[in-house]
Short mmCIF file of C-alpha atoms in Angstrom, two decimals:
data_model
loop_
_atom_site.label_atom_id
_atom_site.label_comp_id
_atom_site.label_asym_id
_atom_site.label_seq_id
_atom_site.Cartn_x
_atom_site.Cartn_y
_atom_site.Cartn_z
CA UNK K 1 -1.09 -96.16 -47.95
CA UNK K 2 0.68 -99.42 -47.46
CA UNK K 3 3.64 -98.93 -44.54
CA UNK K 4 6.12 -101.68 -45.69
CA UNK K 5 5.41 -102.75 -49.34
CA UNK K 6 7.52 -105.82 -51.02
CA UNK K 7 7.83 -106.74 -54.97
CA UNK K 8 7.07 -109.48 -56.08
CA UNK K 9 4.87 -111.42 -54.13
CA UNK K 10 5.07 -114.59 -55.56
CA UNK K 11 8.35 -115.89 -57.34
CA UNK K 12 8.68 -118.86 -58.78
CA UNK K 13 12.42 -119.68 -60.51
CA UNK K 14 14.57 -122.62 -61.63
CA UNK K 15 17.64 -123.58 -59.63
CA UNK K 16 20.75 -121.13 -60.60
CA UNK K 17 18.80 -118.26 -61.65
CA UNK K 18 19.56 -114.67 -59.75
CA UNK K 19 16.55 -112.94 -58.33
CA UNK K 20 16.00 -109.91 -56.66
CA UNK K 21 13.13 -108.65 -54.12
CA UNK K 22 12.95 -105.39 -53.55
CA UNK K 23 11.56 -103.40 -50.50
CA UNK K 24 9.89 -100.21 -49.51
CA UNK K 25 9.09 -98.27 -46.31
CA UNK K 26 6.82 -94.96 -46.14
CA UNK K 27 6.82 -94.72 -42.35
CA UNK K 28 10.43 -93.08 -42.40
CA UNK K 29 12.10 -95.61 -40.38
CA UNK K 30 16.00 -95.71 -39.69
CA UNK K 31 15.98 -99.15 -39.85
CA UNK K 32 15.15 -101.69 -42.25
CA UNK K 33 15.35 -105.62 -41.89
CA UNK K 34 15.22 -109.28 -43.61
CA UNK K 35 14.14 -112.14 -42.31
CA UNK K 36 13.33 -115.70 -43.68
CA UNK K 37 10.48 -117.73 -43.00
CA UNK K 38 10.90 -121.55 -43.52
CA UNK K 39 7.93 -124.11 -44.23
CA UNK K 40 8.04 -124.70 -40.64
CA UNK K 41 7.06 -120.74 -40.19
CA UNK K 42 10.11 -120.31 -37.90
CA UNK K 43 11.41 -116.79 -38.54
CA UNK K 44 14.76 -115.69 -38.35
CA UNK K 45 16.69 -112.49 -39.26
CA UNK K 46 19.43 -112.19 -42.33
CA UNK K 47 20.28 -108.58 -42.49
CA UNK K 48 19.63 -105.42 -41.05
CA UNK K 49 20.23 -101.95 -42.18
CA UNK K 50 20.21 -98.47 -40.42
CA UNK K 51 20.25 -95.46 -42.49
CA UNK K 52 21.75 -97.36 -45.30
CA UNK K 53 24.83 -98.92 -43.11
CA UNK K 54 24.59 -102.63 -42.49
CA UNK K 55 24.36 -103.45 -38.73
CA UNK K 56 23.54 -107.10 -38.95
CA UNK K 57 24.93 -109.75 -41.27
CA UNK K 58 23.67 -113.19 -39.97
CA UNK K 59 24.96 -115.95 -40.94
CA UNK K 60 23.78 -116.22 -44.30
CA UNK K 61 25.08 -117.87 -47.89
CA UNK K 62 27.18 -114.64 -49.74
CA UNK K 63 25.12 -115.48 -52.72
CA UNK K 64 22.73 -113.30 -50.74
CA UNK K 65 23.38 -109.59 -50.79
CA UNK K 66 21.25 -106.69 -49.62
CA UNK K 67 21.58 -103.56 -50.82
CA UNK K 68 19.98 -100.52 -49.37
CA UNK K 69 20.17 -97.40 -51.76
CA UNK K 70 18.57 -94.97 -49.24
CA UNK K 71 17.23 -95.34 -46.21
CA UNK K 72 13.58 -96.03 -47.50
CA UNK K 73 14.27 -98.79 -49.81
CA UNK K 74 16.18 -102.24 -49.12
CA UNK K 75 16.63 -104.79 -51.51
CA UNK K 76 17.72 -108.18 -51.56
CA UNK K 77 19.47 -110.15 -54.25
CA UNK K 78 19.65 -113.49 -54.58
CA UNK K 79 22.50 -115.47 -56.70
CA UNK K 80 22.74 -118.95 -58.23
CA UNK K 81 19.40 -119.98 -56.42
CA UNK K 82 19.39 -123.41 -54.59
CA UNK K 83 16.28 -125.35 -53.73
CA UNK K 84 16.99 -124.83 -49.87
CA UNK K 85 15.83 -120.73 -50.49
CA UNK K 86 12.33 -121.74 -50.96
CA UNK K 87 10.93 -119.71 -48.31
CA UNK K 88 8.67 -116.60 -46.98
CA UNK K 89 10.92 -113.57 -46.88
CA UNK K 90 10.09 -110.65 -44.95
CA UNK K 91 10.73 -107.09 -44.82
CA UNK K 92 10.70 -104.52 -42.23
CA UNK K 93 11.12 -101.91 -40.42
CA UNK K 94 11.19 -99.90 -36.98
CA UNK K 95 12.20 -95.78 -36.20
CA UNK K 96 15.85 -97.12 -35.09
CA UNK K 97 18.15 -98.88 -33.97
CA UNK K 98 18.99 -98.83 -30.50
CA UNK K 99 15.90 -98.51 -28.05
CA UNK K 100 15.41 -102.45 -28.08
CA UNK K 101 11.37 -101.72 -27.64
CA UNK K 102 10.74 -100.53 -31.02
CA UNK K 103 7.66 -102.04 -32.54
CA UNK K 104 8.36 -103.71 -36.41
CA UNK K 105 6.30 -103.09 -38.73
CA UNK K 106 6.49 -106.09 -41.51
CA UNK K 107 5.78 -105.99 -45.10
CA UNK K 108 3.37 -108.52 -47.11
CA UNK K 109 5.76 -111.49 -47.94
CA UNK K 110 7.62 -113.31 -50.74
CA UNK K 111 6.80 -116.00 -51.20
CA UNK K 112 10.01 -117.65 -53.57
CA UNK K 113 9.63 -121.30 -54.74
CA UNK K 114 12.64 -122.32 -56.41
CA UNK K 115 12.58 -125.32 -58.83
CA UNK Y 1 21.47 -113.92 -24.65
CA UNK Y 2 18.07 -113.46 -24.73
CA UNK Y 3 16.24 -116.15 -26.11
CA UNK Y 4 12.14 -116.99 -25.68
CA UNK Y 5 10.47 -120.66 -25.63
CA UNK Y 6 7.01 -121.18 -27.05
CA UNK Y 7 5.52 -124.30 -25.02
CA UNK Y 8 2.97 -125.60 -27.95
CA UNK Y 9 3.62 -125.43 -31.40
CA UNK Y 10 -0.44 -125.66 -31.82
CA UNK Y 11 -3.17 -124.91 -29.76
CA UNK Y 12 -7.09 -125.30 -30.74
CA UNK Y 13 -10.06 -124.07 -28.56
CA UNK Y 14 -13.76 -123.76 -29.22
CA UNK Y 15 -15.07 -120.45 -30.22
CA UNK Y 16 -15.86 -118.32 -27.22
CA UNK Y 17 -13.36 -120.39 -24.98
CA UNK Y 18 -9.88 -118.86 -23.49
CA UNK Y 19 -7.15 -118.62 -25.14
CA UNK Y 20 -4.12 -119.30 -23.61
CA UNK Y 21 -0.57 -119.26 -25.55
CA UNK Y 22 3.03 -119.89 -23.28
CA UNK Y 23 5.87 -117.89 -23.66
CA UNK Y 24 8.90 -118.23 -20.98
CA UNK Y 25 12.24 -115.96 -22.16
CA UNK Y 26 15.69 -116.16 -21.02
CA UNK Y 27 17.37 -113.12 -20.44
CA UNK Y 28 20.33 -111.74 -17.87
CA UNK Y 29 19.02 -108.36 -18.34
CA UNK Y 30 15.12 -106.64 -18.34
CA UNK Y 31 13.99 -108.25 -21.43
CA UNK Y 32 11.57 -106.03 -23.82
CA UNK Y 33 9.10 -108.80 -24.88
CA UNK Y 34 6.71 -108.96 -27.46
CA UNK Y 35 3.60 -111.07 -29.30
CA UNK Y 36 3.34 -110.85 -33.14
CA UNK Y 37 0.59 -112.61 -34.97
CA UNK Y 38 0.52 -113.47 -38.69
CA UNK Y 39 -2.62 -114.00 -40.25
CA UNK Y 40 -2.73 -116.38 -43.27
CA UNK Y 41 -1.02 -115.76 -45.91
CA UNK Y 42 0.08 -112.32 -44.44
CA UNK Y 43 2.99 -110.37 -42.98
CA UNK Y 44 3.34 -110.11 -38.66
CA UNK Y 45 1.61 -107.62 -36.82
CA UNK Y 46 1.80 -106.44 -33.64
CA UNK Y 47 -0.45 -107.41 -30.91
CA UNK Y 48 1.55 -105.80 -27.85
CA UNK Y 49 4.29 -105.38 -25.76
CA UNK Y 50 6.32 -105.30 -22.82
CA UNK Y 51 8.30 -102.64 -21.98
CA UNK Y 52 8.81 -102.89 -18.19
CA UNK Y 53 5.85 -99.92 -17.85
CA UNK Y 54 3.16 -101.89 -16.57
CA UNK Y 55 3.45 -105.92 -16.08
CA UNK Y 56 -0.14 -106.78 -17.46
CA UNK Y 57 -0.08 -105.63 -20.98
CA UNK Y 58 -3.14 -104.99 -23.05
CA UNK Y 59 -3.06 -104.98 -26.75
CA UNK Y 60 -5.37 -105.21 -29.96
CA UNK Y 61 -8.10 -107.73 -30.38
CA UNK Y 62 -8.92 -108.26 -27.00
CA UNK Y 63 -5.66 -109.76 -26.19
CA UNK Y 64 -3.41 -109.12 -23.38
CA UNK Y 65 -0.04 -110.44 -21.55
CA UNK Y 66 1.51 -110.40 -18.36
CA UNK Y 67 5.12 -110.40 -17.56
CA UNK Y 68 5.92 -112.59 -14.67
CA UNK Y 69 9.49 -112.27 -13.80
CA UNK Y 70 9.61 -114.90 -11.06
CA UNK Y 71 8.14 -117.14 -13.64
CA UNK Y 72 10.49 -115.73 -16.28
CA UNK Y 73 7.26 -115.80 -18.64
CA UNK Y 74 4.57 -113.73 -20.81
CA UNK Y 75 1.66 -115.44 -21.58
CA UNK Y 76 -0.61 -114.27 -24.12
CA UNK Y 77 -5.00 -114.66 -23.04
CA UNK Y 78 -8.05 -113.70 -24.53
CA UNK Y 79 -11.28 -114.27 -22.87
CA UNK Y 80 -13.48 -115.21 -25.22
CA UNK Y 81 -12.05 -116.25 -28.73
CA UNK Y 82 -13.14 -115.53 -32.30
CA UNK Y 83 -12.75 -117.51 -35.39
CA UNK Y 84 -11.10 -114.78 -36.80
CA UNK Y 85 -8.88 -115.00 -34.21
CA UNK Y 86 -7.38 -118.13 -35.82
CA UNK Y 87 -3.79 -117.80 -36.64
CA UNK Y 88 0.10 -118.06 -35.89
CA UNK Y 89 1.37 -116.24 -32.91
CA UNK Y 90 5.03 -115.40 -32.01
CA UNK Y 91 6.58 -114.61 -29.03
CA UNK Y 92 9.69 -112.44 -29.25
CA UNK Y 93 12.65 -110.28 -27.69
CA UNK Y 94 15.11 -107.97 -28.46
CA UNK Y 95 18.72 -108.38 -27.99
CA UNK Y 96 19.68 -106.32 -25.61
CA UNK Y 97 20.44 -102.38 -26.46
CA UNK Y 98 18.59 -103.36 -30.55
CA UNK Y 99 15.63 -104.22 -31.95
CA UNK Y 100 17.08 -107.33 -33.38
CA UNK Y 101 13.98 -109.47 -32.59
CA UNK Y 102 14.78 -113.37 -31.72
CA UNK Y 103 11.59 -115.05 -32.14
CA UNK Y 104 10.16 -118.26 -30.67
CA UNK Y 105 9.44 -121.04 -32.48
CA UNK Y 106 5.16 -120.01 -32.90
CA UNK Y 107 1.94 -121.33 -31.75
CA UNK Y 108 -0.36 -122.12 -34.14
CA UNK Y 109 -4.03 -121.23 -33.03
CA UNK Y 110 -7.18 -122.75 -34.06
CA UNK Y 111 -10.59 -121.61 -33.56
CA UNK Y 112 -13.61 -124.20 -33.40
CA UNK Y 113 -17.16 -123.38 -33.96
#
């Protein structure tokens, strides 16, 4: 009955590789986000999707591309991995968009160590 | 913009002792405001909210909040705490008109026996 589910939960990769973490909501939410957690647990958002449109494209490396193939799932792929993505990455989502007091409800973590 | 400001990045208290965590925002408009607290090792949950209803919030785990505008802050208590109660705590807000959440920085609680 997990709410916001995330594969894997551990990655561990050398430097150029291409990874991807996917994402999964079962609460029917609009809206889906990422966000990156650094070693100094400060959290901040990449991308954010609402029914499959992007609505938020932070300022983020293009080697990182999200990809949400309904409204349910959103993935994120990773290319030519640099040592500075080691990180927590986050999933989630809320019922939409534009209320501003929408609780988030955040998936497990992935934790990606990159060598 | 909105922003918020965690005063503490850690915090430890004996067990049964208050628990006190700062938040002041910044915000031109009503802010929604919000505490999230991540376990170890886990994803953020919610502990409450603000959503200009009531100013003194009350949320899970014994915790609650209260919005002081004059003060411009929310500060998270708890009466009496728990080991389990041990943690990192975030306070956030939305940007105005979204639930884009900005966070703050965190406060990372310890517990004491």
């Amino acid at each position: 009955d997990t709410a916001v589910s995330q594969t894997p939960k551990y990655l561990v990769t050398q430097m150029g590789n291409d990874k991807s973490i996917k994402c999964e909501q079962n609460l029917g939410h609009d809206t889906m986000y990422w966000y990156k957690q650094d070693s100094k647990k400060f959290l901040k958002i990449m991308f954010s999707y609402n029914n499959k449109e992007l609505i938020i494209n932070e300022t983020v490396p293009n080697r990182f591309s999200p990809k949400s193939p309904d409204k349910a799932h959103l993935n994120l792929h990773i290319n030519s991995l640099e040592l500075g993505d080691s990180a927590v990455y986050f999933c989630a989502s809320s019922q939409e968009w534009t209320r501003g007091y929408n609780e988030q409800f955040f998936g497990p973590g992935t934790r990606l160590t990159v060598l | 913009a909105q922003s918020v400001t965690q005063l503490g990045s850690h915090v430890s208290v004996s067990e049964g002792a208050l628990v006190l965590l700062r938040c002041n925002y910044s915000s031109s408009v009503p802010p929604y405001l919000f505490w999230y607290v991540q376990y170890p090792n886990q994803g953020l949950q919610l502990l409450l909210k603000y959503t200009s209803a009531a100013t003194l919030v009350k949320g899970i785990n014994g915790f609650e909040a209260e919005f002081k505008k004059s003060e411009t802050s929310f500060h998270l208590t708890k009466p009496s705490a728990h080991m389990r109660d041990a943690a990192e705590y975030f306070c956030a807000v939305t940007l105005y008109n979204t639930d884009k959440l900005i966070f703050g920085t965190g406060t990372r609680l310890q517990v004491f026996p």
